[in-house]
Amino acid sequence: MNLTVKVFIGLLVGLLVGLAINVAGLNSSGSFTQVYLIDGLFFTIGKLFVNALKMLVVPLVLFSLISGVVGIGDIRMLGRVGGKSFTLYIATTAIAIALALFMATLFNVGVGVDASTTDTFTGGSAPSFAEVVTNIVPANPIQAMAKSDMLSVIFYSVVFGVCLLAVAKEASGVVSLVEQLNTVMMKMVELVMHFAPYAVFCLIAKAIAEMGFKLFEELLLYVGVLGFVLLFHGFVILPVILKFLSGLNPLVFLSKIRAAQLFAFSTASSGATIPVTLRSVEKRMGVNGSVASFTVPFGATINMDGTAMMQGVATVFVANVYGIDLGLSDYLVIILMAVLASIGTAGVPGVGLVMLTMVFNQVNLPIEGIALVMSVDRLMDMIRTAVNITGDAVVTCIVAKSENKLDQSIYANPHAGTMEEQEAS
Ligand code: ASP
């Protein structure tokens, strides 16, 4: 049985166990199941796994990007990869949110829903645009790495890689050291992935056990429309964009991205999924490390199609609940703000709601309205994170193909880069 299948089984069993606990009411606070199982065993194993993934991210991005830049050997290509990926990330996010706004308006989500809720939401502050831009250059690279500031880490690695390339002859030891460290990091990714089936079981069982399903009724249309647009974007629009812009077979893509999608779904964090996304596009789809090591962490930070979709549907929902009319200019502002918001915030669980504050402020919607959708946000977060990383991988493949940095024989080979194949070789 291959690893993706095992992870999928872990997910399904987790879903069933979580549901059983939930339906049987065993999740009440202080109960034996809640203390020892949900917040005990499930929490501990899930958290250990997410920590293990996160522990890989910074060194993996650092070494793979430095060796990627050295591997390109041509600085102009780096500029092109940066320009193309940035443009595509912004364009796909804008398409995503426009689709979400259209569908939410079509179905009138939120009309007739009562504005009272027991949840409260105090808006966090999203970083300002100037802050985002100035933070790209880290005053202290060690601090940037310690805080997992992805844009700063990317910037530092690129500059380091470019300079290493310039002195490659004198510093050939460093070149091979970084390449070897990169190989070690990839091995660590594989090691951590082996634990995924059990960890995914725990993550999902805990998430589902804690969900409040009764609230779903009021939010049925919100969940339905958002769930639909997310899946439609992830499984139809993005693969069609892939086919259209690169000619690559979208069905092959979907089968090879599944493992990363499952990780993203279970962890609700694009950032923590970087190692798995990177591995999938490089080893399974044949994208050269020189492109993927840049576009994947870059995408995990600035590209959030699924998050933007949630923001679109949530904005229409809250506006309808409060009976506030949104005009065409408001829709344009929402699209612009959601795209900007997704650039500055890292892919971590729940950050989409914080970013929503930014959008609401611009179109004068009441921030407390966000509390209305909070009860279902965990589930929506899981789905949208899987869509977010699908967008990262689609753009990575398109850019790599356009630069002749995608090995089509690997892409076409269904067994390429599976853990089983790796172990056999
Ligand atoms: N959890 C999402 C991600 O990591 C961000 C969000 O929508 O909250 O991509």
Tab-separated table of C-alpha atoms and ligand atoms in Angstrom:
chain	number	residue	atom	x	y	z
A	1	MET	CA	0.000	0.000	0.000
A	2	ASN	CA	1.492	3.387	-0.866
A	3	LEU	CA	1.856	6.202	1.583
A	4	THR	CA	-0.857	8.430	0.108
A	5	VAL	CA	-3.377	5.609	0.465
A	6	LYS	CA	-2.291	5.045	4.067
A	7	VAL	CA	-2.634	8.762	4.820
A	8	PHE	CA	-6.057	8.750	3.225
A	9	ILE	CA	-7.133	5.808	5.378
A	10	GLY	CA	-5.784	7.632	8.438
A	11	LEU	CA	-7.888	10.612	7.443
A	12	LEU	CA	-11.070	8.594	6.935
A	13	VAL	CA	-10.699	6.657	10.183
A	14	GLY	CA	-9.919	9.932	11.966
A	15	LEU	CA	-13.067	11.398	10.505
A	16	LEU	CA	-15.183	8.485	11.719
A	17	VAL	CA	-13.662	8.417	15.199
A	18	GLY	CA	-14.016	12.204	15.491
A	19	LEU	CA	-17.619	12.047	14.369
A	20	ALA	CA	-18.391	9.206	16.780
A	21	ILE	CA	-16.948	11.173	19.702
A	22	ASN	CA	-18.836	14.246	18.583
A	23	VAL	CA	-22.204	12.568	18.058
A	24	ALA	CA	-21.939	10.584	21.289
A	25	GLY	CA	-21.290	13.868	23.110
A	26	LEU	CA	-17.978	12.596	24.516
A	27	ASN	CA	-16.295	15.895	23.744
A	28	SER	CA	-17.688	17.881	26.661
A	29	SER	CA	-14.997	19.766	28.491
A	30	GLY	CA	-13.503	17.884	31.428
A	31	SER	CA	-14.765	14.493	30.284
A	32	PHE	CA	-12.365	11.556	30.206
A	33	THR	CA	-12.319	11.432	26.390
A	34	GLN	CA	-11.757	15.145	26.098
A	35	VAL	CA	-8.908	15.263	28.619
A	36	TYR	CA	-7.055	12.056	27.774
A	37	LEU	CA	-7.944	11.416	24.162
A	38	ILE	CA	-8.769	14.656	22.324
A	39	ASP	CA	-6.508	17.013	24.270
A	40	GLY	CA	-4.189	14.205	25.352
A	41	LEU	CA	-3.225	11.571	22.828
A	42	PHE	CA	-4.609	13.162	19.633
A	43	PHE	CA	-3.282	16.592	20.487
A	44	THR	CA	0.188	15.329	21.428
A	45	ILE	CA	0.740	13.162	18.376
A	46	GLY	CA	-0.745	15.730	15.998
A	47	LYS	CA	1.326	18.531	17.488
A	48	LEU	CA	4.534	16.470	17.401
A	49	PHE	CA	3.965	15.864	13.714
A	50	VAL	CA	3.190	19.479	12.837
A	51	ASN	CA	6.252	20.556	14.826
A	52	ALA	CA	8.356	18.019	12.931
A	53	LEU	CA	7.138	19.432	9.608
A	54	LYS	CA	7.752	22.990	10.731
A	55	MET	CA	11.237	22.119	11.941
A	56	LEU	CA	12.112	21.202	8.356
A	57	VAL	CA	10.796	24.322	6.667
A	58	VAL	CA	13.482	26.967	7.263
A	59	PRO	CA	16.604	24.823	6.698
A	60	LEU	CA	14.949	23.116	3.750
A	61	VAL	CA	14.030	26.401	2.059
A	62	LEU	CA	17.448	27.862	2.859
A	63	PHE	CA	19.548	25.010	1.480
A	64	SER	CA	17.291	24.072	-1.421
A	65	LEU	CA	16.993	27.673	-2.560
A	66	ILE	CA	20.715	28.404	-2.296
A	67	SER	CA	21.579	25.258	-4.212
A	68	GLY	CA	18.709	25.999	-6.619
A	69	VAL	CA	20.104	29.459	-7.402
A	70	VAL	CA	23.598	28.041	-7.843
A	71	GLY	CA	22.112	25.291	-10.017
A	72	ILE	CA	20.375	27.784	-12.331
A	73	GLY	CA	23.697	29.347	-13.181
A	74	ASP	CA	21.878	32.172	-14.961
A	75	ILE	CA	20.647	35.085	-12.915
A	76	ARG	CA	18.300	36.315	-15.638
A	77	MET	CA	16.294	33.122	-15.388
A	78	LEU	CA	15.835	33.776	-11.703
A	79	GLY	CA	14.315	37.161	-12.526
A	80	ARG	CA	11.981	35.567	-15.041
A	81	VAL	CA	10.901	32.842	-12.595
A	82	GLY	CA	10.215	35.516	-9.983
A	83	GLY	CA	8.234	37.714	-12.375
A	84	LYS	CA	6.182	34.900	-13.875
A	85	SER	CA	5.336	33.250	-10.576
A	86	PHE	CA	4.378	36.552	-8.956
A	87	THR	CA	2.082	37.467	-11.861
A	88	LEU	CA	0.442	34.042	-11.896
A	89	TYR	CA	-0.011	33.959	-8.134
A	90	ILE	CA	-1.780	37.317	-8.199
A	91	ALA	CA	-3.858	36.418	-11.270
A	92	THR	CA	-5.044	33.065	-9.907
A	93	THR	CA	-5.977	34.640	-6.577
A	94	ALA	CA	-7.954	37.365	-8.334
A	95	ILE	CA	-9.796	34.770	-10.451
A	96	ALA	CA	-10.525	32.749	-7.316
A	97	ILE	CA	-12.048	35.607	-5.374
A	98	ALA	CA	-14.024	36.911	-8.343
A	99	LEU	CA	-15.567	33.455	-8.735
A	100	ALA	CA	-16.313	33.296	-5.015
A	101	LEU	CA	-17.983	36.724	-5.009
A	102	PHE	CA	-20.056	35.818	-8.040
A	103	MET	CA	-21.342	32.559	-6.564
A	104	ALA	CA	-21.984	34.031	-3.125
A	105	THR	CA	-24.010	36.845	-4.678
A	106	LEU	CA	-25.866	34.444	-6.944
A	107	PHE	CA	-26.950	32.317	-3.977
A	108	ASN	CA	-27.569	35.291	-1.705
A	109	VAL	CA	-25.611	33.697	1.139
A	110	GLY	CA	-26.511	35.183	4.490
A	111	VAL	CA	-29.962	36.481	3.588
A	112	GLY	CA	-32.371	35.673	6.419
A	113	VAL	CA	-29.627	34.660	8.874
A	114	ASP	CA	-29.943	36.100	12.368
A	115	ALA	CA	-27.059	38.412	13.276
A	116	SER	CA	-26.904	37.323	16.910
A	117	THR	CA	-24.180	34.910	17.901
A	118	THR	CA	-22.516	33.803	21.089
A	119	ASP	CA	-19.057	33.898	19.514
A	120	THR	CA	-16.976	37.033	19.629
A	121	PHE	CA	-14.271	38.082	17.260
A	122	THR	CA	-11.735	40.727	17.988
A	123	GLY	CA	-9.909	41.539	14.805
A	124	GLY	CA	-6.180	40.989	14.831
A	125	SER	CA	-4.016	43.391	12.962
A	126	ALA	CA	-2.654	42.416	9.607
A	127	PRO	CA	0.727	43.939	8.698
A	128	SER	CA	0.650	47.124	6.636
A	129	PHE	CA	1.829	47.062	3.041
A	130	ALA	CA	4.921	49.128	3.880
A	131	GLU	CA	5.770	46.702	6.677
A	132	VAL	CA	5.472	43.732	4.344
A	133	VAL	CA	7.765	45.340	1.778
A	134	THR	CA	10.409	46.553	4.230
A	135	ASN	CA	10.489	43.218	6.043
A	136	ILE	CA	11.542	41.456	2.861
A	137	VAL	CA	15.096	42.572	3.600
A	138	PRO	CA	15.829	41.079	7.022
A	139	ALA	CA	17.811	43.337	9.344
A	140	ASN	CA	18.781	40.180	11.160
A	141	PRO	CA	18.691	37.008	9.054
A	142	ILE	CA	18.962	34.718	12.065
A	143	GLN	CA	15.940	36.386	13.621
A	144	ALA	CA	14.050	36.084	10.328
A	145	MET	CA	14.812	32.371	10.270
A	146	ALA	CA	13.875	31.971	13.916
A	147	LYS	CA	10.528	33.607	13.233
A	148	SER	CA	10.039	31.695	9.942
A	149	ASP	CA	9.620	34.959	8.038
A	150	MET	CA	9.425	33.264	4.681
A	151	LEU	CA	9.832	36.293	2.407
A	152	SER	CA	12.966	37.350	4.317
A	153	VAL	CA	14.368	33.830	4.272
A	154	ILE	CA	13.727	33.629	0.523
A	155	PHE	CA	15.403	36.993	-0.055
A	156	TYR	CA	18.422	36.067	2.045
A	157	SER	CA	18.822	32.687	0.348
A	158	VAL	CA	18.586	34.202	-3.128
A	159	VAL	CA	21.194	36.878	-2.355
A	160	PHE	CA	23.449	34.277	-0.737
A	161	GLY	CA	22.994	31.956	-3.729
A	162	VAL	CA	23.735	34.702	-6.274
A	163	CYS	CA	26.929	35.687	-4.439
A	164	LEU	CA	27.950	32.061	-4.001
A	165	LEU	CA	27.505	31.627	-7.733
A	166	ALA	CA	29.782	34.609	-8.357
A	167	VAL	CA	32.584	33.069	-6.290
A	168	ALA	CA	31.721	29.433	-7.032
A	169	LYS	CA	35.283	28.560	-8.006
A	170	GLU	CA	36.876	29.787	-4.790
A	171	ALA	CA	33.989	28.548	-2.689
A	172	SER	CA	33.395	25.169	-4.322
A	173	GLY	CA	33.439	23.566	-0.873
A	174	VAL	CA	30.454	25.678	0.187
A	175	VAL	CA	28.621	24.835	-3.034
A	176	SER	CA	28.893	21.113	-2.453
A	177	LEU	CA	28.233	21.475	1.267
A	178	VAL	CA	24.943	23.280	0.591
A	179	GLU	CA	23.971	20.681	-2.006
A	180	GLN	CA	24.712	17.870	0.418
A	181	LEU	CA	22.784	19.597	3.196
A	182	ASN	CA	19.867	19.894	0.797
A	183	THR	CA	19.969	16.135	0.190
A	184	VAL	CA	19.983	15.510	3.935
A	185	MET	CA	16.979	17.807	4.398
A	186	MET	CA	15.015	15.945	1.703
A	187	LYS	CA	15.776	12.704	3.527
A	188	MET	CA	14.425	14.253	6.724
A	189	VAL	CA	11.232	15.179	4.885
A	190	GLU	CA	10.779	11.551	3.865
A	191	LEU	CA	11.439	10.383	7.397
A	192	VAL	CA	8.778	12.687	8.832
A	193	MET	CA	6.314	11.717	6.089
A	194	HIS	CA	6.453	8.113	7.234
A	195	PHE	CA	4.609	9.066	10.402
A	196	ALA	CA	1.865	10.863	8.486
A	197	PRO	CA	-0.881	8.190	8.487
A	198	TYR	CA	-1.021	8.060	12.324
A	199	ALA	CA	-0.543	11.783	12.776
A	200	VAL	CA	-3.206	12.635	10.209
A	201	PHE	CA	-5.585	10.300	12.018
A	202	CYS	CA	-4.975	12.214	15.266
A	203	LEU	CA	-5.197	15.679	13.684
A	204	ILE	CA	-8.475	14.919	11.938
A	205	ALA	CA	-10.042	13.025	14.856
A	206	LYS	CA	-9.310	15.977	17.155
A	207	ALA	CA	-10.575	18.589	14.700
A	208	ILE	CA	-13.815	16.750	13.963
A	209	ALA	CA	-14.429	15.782	17.592
A	210	GLU	CA	-14.313	19.444	18.532
A	211	MET	CA	-16.484	20.808	15.734
A	212	GLY	CA	-19.900	22.186	16.558
A	213	PHE	CA	-22.248	20.658	14.012
A	214	LYS	CA	-25.437	22.171	15.351
A	215	LEU	CA	-24.373	25.559	14.115
A	216	PHE	CA	-24.059	24.195	10.633
A	217	GLU	CA	-27.783	24.600	9.953
A	218	GLU	CA	-27.672	28.414	9.984
A	219	LEU	CA	-24.486	28.344	7.996
A	220	LEU	CA	-25.480	25.573	5.630
A	221	LEU	CA	-25.584	27.822	2.586
A	222	TYR	CA	-22.309	29.518	3.538
A	223	VAL	CA	-20.569	26.167	3.988
A	224	GLY	CA	-22.201	24.753	0.856
A	225	VAL	CA	-21.328	27.640	-1.467
A	226	LEU	CA	-17.825	28.085	-0.045
A	227	GLY	CA	-17.141	24.344	-0.089
A	228	PHE	CA	-18.344	24.143	-3.665
A	229	VAL	CA	-16.309	27.077	-4.992
A	230	LEU	CA	-13.200	25.834	-3.185
A	231	LEU	CA	-13.478	22.360	-4.668
A	232	PHE	CA	-14.382	23.771	-8.087
A	233	HIS	CA	-11.337	26.030	-8.067
A	234	GLY	CA	-8.991	23.297	-6.806
A	235	PHE	CA	-10.209	20.476	-9.010
A	236	VAL	CA	-11.449	22.272	-12.141
A	237	ILE	CA	-10.226	25.853	-12.587
A	238	LEU	CA	-6.620	25.371	-11.484
A	239	PRO	CA	-6.118	22.150	-13.484
A	240	VAL	CA	-7.685	23.857	-16.538
A	241	ILE	CA	-5.285	26.791	-16.104
A	242	LEU	CA	-2.447	24.257	-15.889
A	243	LYS	CA	-3.545	22.548	-19.091
A	244	PHE	CA	-4.113	25.814	-20.885
A	245	LEU	CA	-0.826	27.488	-19.963
A	246	SER	CA	1.529	24.495	-19.969
A	247	GLY	CA	-0.138	21.697	-21.904
A	248	LEU	CA	0.543	19.302	-19.005
A	249	ASN	CA	-1.999	16.586	-18.267
A	250	PRO	CA	-4.149	17.879	-15.385
A	251	LEU	CA	-5.234	14.386	-14.279
A	252	VAL	CA	-1.636	13.368	-13.724
A	253	PHE	CA	-1.174	16.572	-11.770
A	254	LEU	CA	-4.182	15.865	-9.559
A	255	SER	CA	-3.034	12.342	-8.781
A	256	LYS	CA	0.468	13.507	-7.866
A	257	ILE	CA	-0.541	16.475	-5.727
A	258	ARG	CA	-2.894	14.387	-3.593
A	259	ALA	CA	-0.370	13.645	-0.830
A	260	ALA	CA	0.417	17.331	-0.371
A	261	GLN	CA	-3.310	18.160	-0.391
A	262	LEU	CA	-3.927	15.623	2.375
A	263	PHE	CA	-1.127	17.136	4.463
A	264	ALA	CA	-2.469	20.638	3.890
A	265	PHE	CA	-5.992	19.534	4.787
A	266	SER	CA	-4.865	17.854	8.003
A	267	THR	CA	-2.520	20.596	9.212
A	268	ALA	CA	-4.435	23.637	7.851
A	269	SER	CA	-1.068	25.249	7.228
A	270	SER	CA	0.497	25.888	3.816
A	271	GLY	CA	3.703	26.820	5.627
A	272	ALA	CA	3.998	23.489	7.425
A	273	THR	CA	3.161	21.719	4.160
A	274	ILE	CA	6.066	23.344	2.244
A	275	PRO	CA	8.344	20.280	2.635
A	276	VAL	CA	5.677	17.966	1.213
A	277	THR	CA	4.628	20.314	-1.619
A	278	LEU	CA	8.276	20.789	-2.538
A	279	ARG	CA	8.886	17.069	-2.558
A	280	SER	CA	5.774	16.388	-4.638
A	281	VAL	CA	6.607	18.866	-7.393
A	282	GLU	CA	10.288	17.949	-7.531
A	283	LYS	CA	10.311	14.188	-7.128
A	284	ARG	CA	6.846	13.260	-8.385
A	285	MET	CA	6.346	15.832	-11.155
A	286	GLY	CA	9.917	16.413	-12.257
A	287	VAL	CA	10.156	20.157	-11.578
A	288	ASN	CA	13.788	21.185	-11.288
A	289	GLY	CA	14.835	22.259	-7.800
A	290	SER	CA	16.050	25.603	-9.129
A	291	VAL	CA	12.451	26.628	-9.874
A	292	ALA	CA	10.530	24.750	-7.170
A	293	SER	CA	12.758	25.826	-4.287
A	294	PHE	CA	11.775	29.404	-5.090
A	295	THR	CA	8.166	29.158	-6.229
A	296	VAL	CA	6.888	26.774	-3.517
A	297	PRO	CA	7.873	28.748	-0.383
A	298	PHE	CA	7.047	31.978	-2.237
A	299	GLY	CA	3.590	30.627	-3.073
A	300	ALA	CA	3.005	29.315	0.439
A	301	THR	CA	3.493	32.877	1.632
A	302	ILE	CA	1.870	35.070	-0.983
A	303	ASN	CA	-0.549	32.810	-2.842
A	304	MET	CA	-3.784	31.901	-1.105
A	305	ASP	CA	-6.548	31.269	-3.570
A	306	GLY	CA	-8.674	29.315	-1.108
A	307	THR	CA	-8.289	31.946	1.590
A	308	ALA	CA	-9.297	34.700	-0.819
A	309	MET	CA	-12.377	32.660	-1.756
A	310	MET	CA	-13.385	32.330	1.877
A	311	GLN	CA	-12.990	36.089	2.225
A	312	GLY	CA	-15.191	36.723	-0.792
A	313	VAL	CA	-18.002	34.456	0.394
A	314	ALA	CA	-17.709	35.660	4.010
A	315	THR	CA	-17.902	39.301	2.938
A	316	VAL	CA	-21.095	38.766	0.955
A	317	PHE	CA	-22.487	36.643	3.802
A	318	VAL	CA	-21.902	39.255	6.489
A	319	ALA	CA	-23.091	42.108	4.250
A	320	ASN	CA	-26.346	40.227	3.648
A	321	VAL	CA	-26.825	39.361	7.321
A	322	TYR	CA	-26.519	43.031	8.255
A	323	GLY	CA	-28.501	44.187	5.213
A	324	ILE	CA	-25.627	46.247	3.822
A	325	ASP	CA	-25.583	46.775	0.068
A	326	LEU	CA	-22.305	46.243	-1.716
A	327	GLY	CA	-21.772	48.161	-4.956
A	328	LEU	CA	-19.511	47.334	-7.880
A	329	SER	CA	-16.715	49.498	-6.490
A	330	ASP	CA	-16.960	47.597	-3.187
A	331	TYR	CA	-16.488	44.329	-5.046
A	332	LEU	CA	-13.384	45.686	-6.735
A	333	VAL	CA	-12.021	46.884	-3.407
A	334	ILE	CA	-12.726	43.453	-1.908
A	335	ILE	CA	-10.802	41.728	-4.699
A	336	LEU	CA	-7.881	44.112	-4.350
A	337	MET	CA	-7.788	43.912	-0.549
A	338	ALA	CA	-8.045	40.129	-0.473
A	339	VAL	CA	-5.162	39.817	-2.923
A	340	LEU	CA	-3.054	42.287	-0.940
A	341	ALA	CA	-3.974	40.636	2.342
A	342	SER	CA	-2.830	37.264	1.099
A	343	ILE	CA	0.590	38.600	0.136
A	344	GLY	CA	1.628	39.782	3.566
A	345	THR	CA	0.476	36.955	5.774
A	346	ALA	CA	2.072	33.569	6.131
A	347	GLY	CA	0.178	30.351	5.576
A	348	VAL	CA	-0.692	29.289	9.111
A	349	PRO	CA	-3.996	27.994	10.508
A	350	GLY	CA	-6.748	30.547	10.844
A	351	VAL	CA	-4.833	33.525	9.514
A	352	GLY	CA	-7.496	33.995	6.823
A	353	LEU	CA	-9.937	35.317	9.413
A	354	VAL	CA	-7.429	37.854	10.678
A	355	MET	CA	-6.850	39.017	7.132
A	356	LEU	CA	-10.574	39.337	6.694
A	357	THR	CA	-10.472	42.216	9.186
A	358	MET	CA	-8.478	44.154	6.620
A	359	VAL	CA	-11.065	43.574	3.910
A	360	PHE	CA	-13.985	44.454	6.213
A	361	ASN	CA	-12.336	47.704	7.278
A	362	GLN	CA	-12.079	48.843	3.683
A	363	VAL	CA	-15.720	48.233	2.824
A	364	ASN	CA	-17.054	49.334	6.226
A	365	LEU	CA	-18.532	46.038	7.323
A	366	PRO	CA	-18.805	45.366	11.064
A	367	ILE	CA	-15.799	43.336	12.274
A	368	GLU	CA	-18.024	41.506	14.815
A	369	GLY	CA	-19.713	39.949	11.785
A	370	ILE	CA	-16.692	37.689	11.407
A	371	ALA	CA	-17.817	35.906	14.585
A	372	LEU	CA	-20.776	34.547	12.607
A	373	VAL	CA	-18.610	32.276	10.500
A	374	MET	CA	-16.072	31.346	13.152
A	375	SER	CA	-17.746	28.141	14.213
A	376	VAL	CA	-17.204	26.542	10.811
A	377	ASP	CA	-13.874	28.122	10.080
A	378	ARG	CA	-11.727	25.200	11.146
A	379	LEU	CA	-13.271	22.932	8.533
A	380	MET	CA	-13.186	25.652	5.883
A	381	ASP	CA	-9.557	26.371	6.802
A	382	MET	CA	-8.640	22.743	6.141
A	383	ILE	CA	-10.258	22.759	2.712
A	384	ARG	CA	-8.947	26.157	1.662
A	385	THR	CA	-5.393	25.293	2.701
A	386	ALA	CA	-5.490	22.275	0.379
A	387	VAL	CA	-6.648	24.644	-2.400
A	388	ASN	CA	-3.904	27.145	-1.512
A	389	ILE	CA	-1.112	24.624	-1.977
A	390	THR	CA	-2.720	23.263	-5.156
A	391	GLY	CA	-2.400	26.786	-6.579
A	392	ASP	CA	1.277	26.905	-5.546
A	393	ALA	CA	1.953	23.612	-7.315
A	394	VAL	CA	0.037	24.570	-10.482
A	395	VAL	CA	1.986	27.817	-10.857
A	396	THR	CA	5.247	25.987	-10.106
A	397	CYS	CA	4.582	23.511	-12.931
A	398	ILE	CA	3.559	26.236	-15.398
A	399	VAL	CA	6.642	28.336	-14.684
A	400	ALA	CA	8.970	25.315	-14.747
A	401	LYS	CA	7.531	24.076	-18.029
A	402	SER	CA	7.907	27.523	-19.627
A	403	GLU	CA	11.563	27.611	-18.572
A	404	ASN	CA	12.265	24.056	-19.756
A	405	LYS	CA	12.850	23.034	-16.171
A	406	LEU	CA	10.289	20.245	-15.982
A	407	ASP	CA	11.298	16.697	-16.789
A	408	GLN	CA	8.328	15.343	-18.724
A	409	SER	CA	9.411	11.723	-18.372
A	410	ILE	CA	9.192	12.059	-14.583
A	411	TYR	CA	5.858	13.888	-14.870
A	412	ALA	CA	4.396	11.122	-17.012
A	413	ASN	CA	5.711	8.260	-14.878
A	414	PRO	CA	3.027	7.354	-12.318
A	415	HIS	CA	5.551	5.784	-9.950
A	416	ALA	CA	8.192	8.501	-10.101
A	417	GLY	CA	9.243	9.734	-6.681
A	418	THR	CA	6.871	7.608	-4.639
A	419	MET	CA	8.357	6.654	-1.290
A	420	GLU	CA	8.207	3.016	-2.329
A	421	GLU	CA	10.242	3.708	-5.454
A	422	GLN	CA	12.685	5.778	-3.419
A	423	GLU	CA	13.206	2.935	-0.968
A	424	ALA	CA	13.615	0.338	-3.721
A	425	SER	CA	16.341	2.318	-5.476
B	1	ASP	N1	-4.559	28.152	6.768
B	1	ASP	C1	-4.366	28.831	5.521
B	1	ASP	C2	-3.028	28.451	4.940
B	1	ASP	O1	-2.144	28.074	5.663
B	1	ASP	C3	-4.477	30.303	5.642
B	1	ASP	C4	-5.885	30.675	6.035
B	1	ASP	O2	-6.715	30.762	5.149
B	1	ASP	O3	-6.168	30.835	7.216
B	1	ASP	O4	-2.843	28.529	3.745
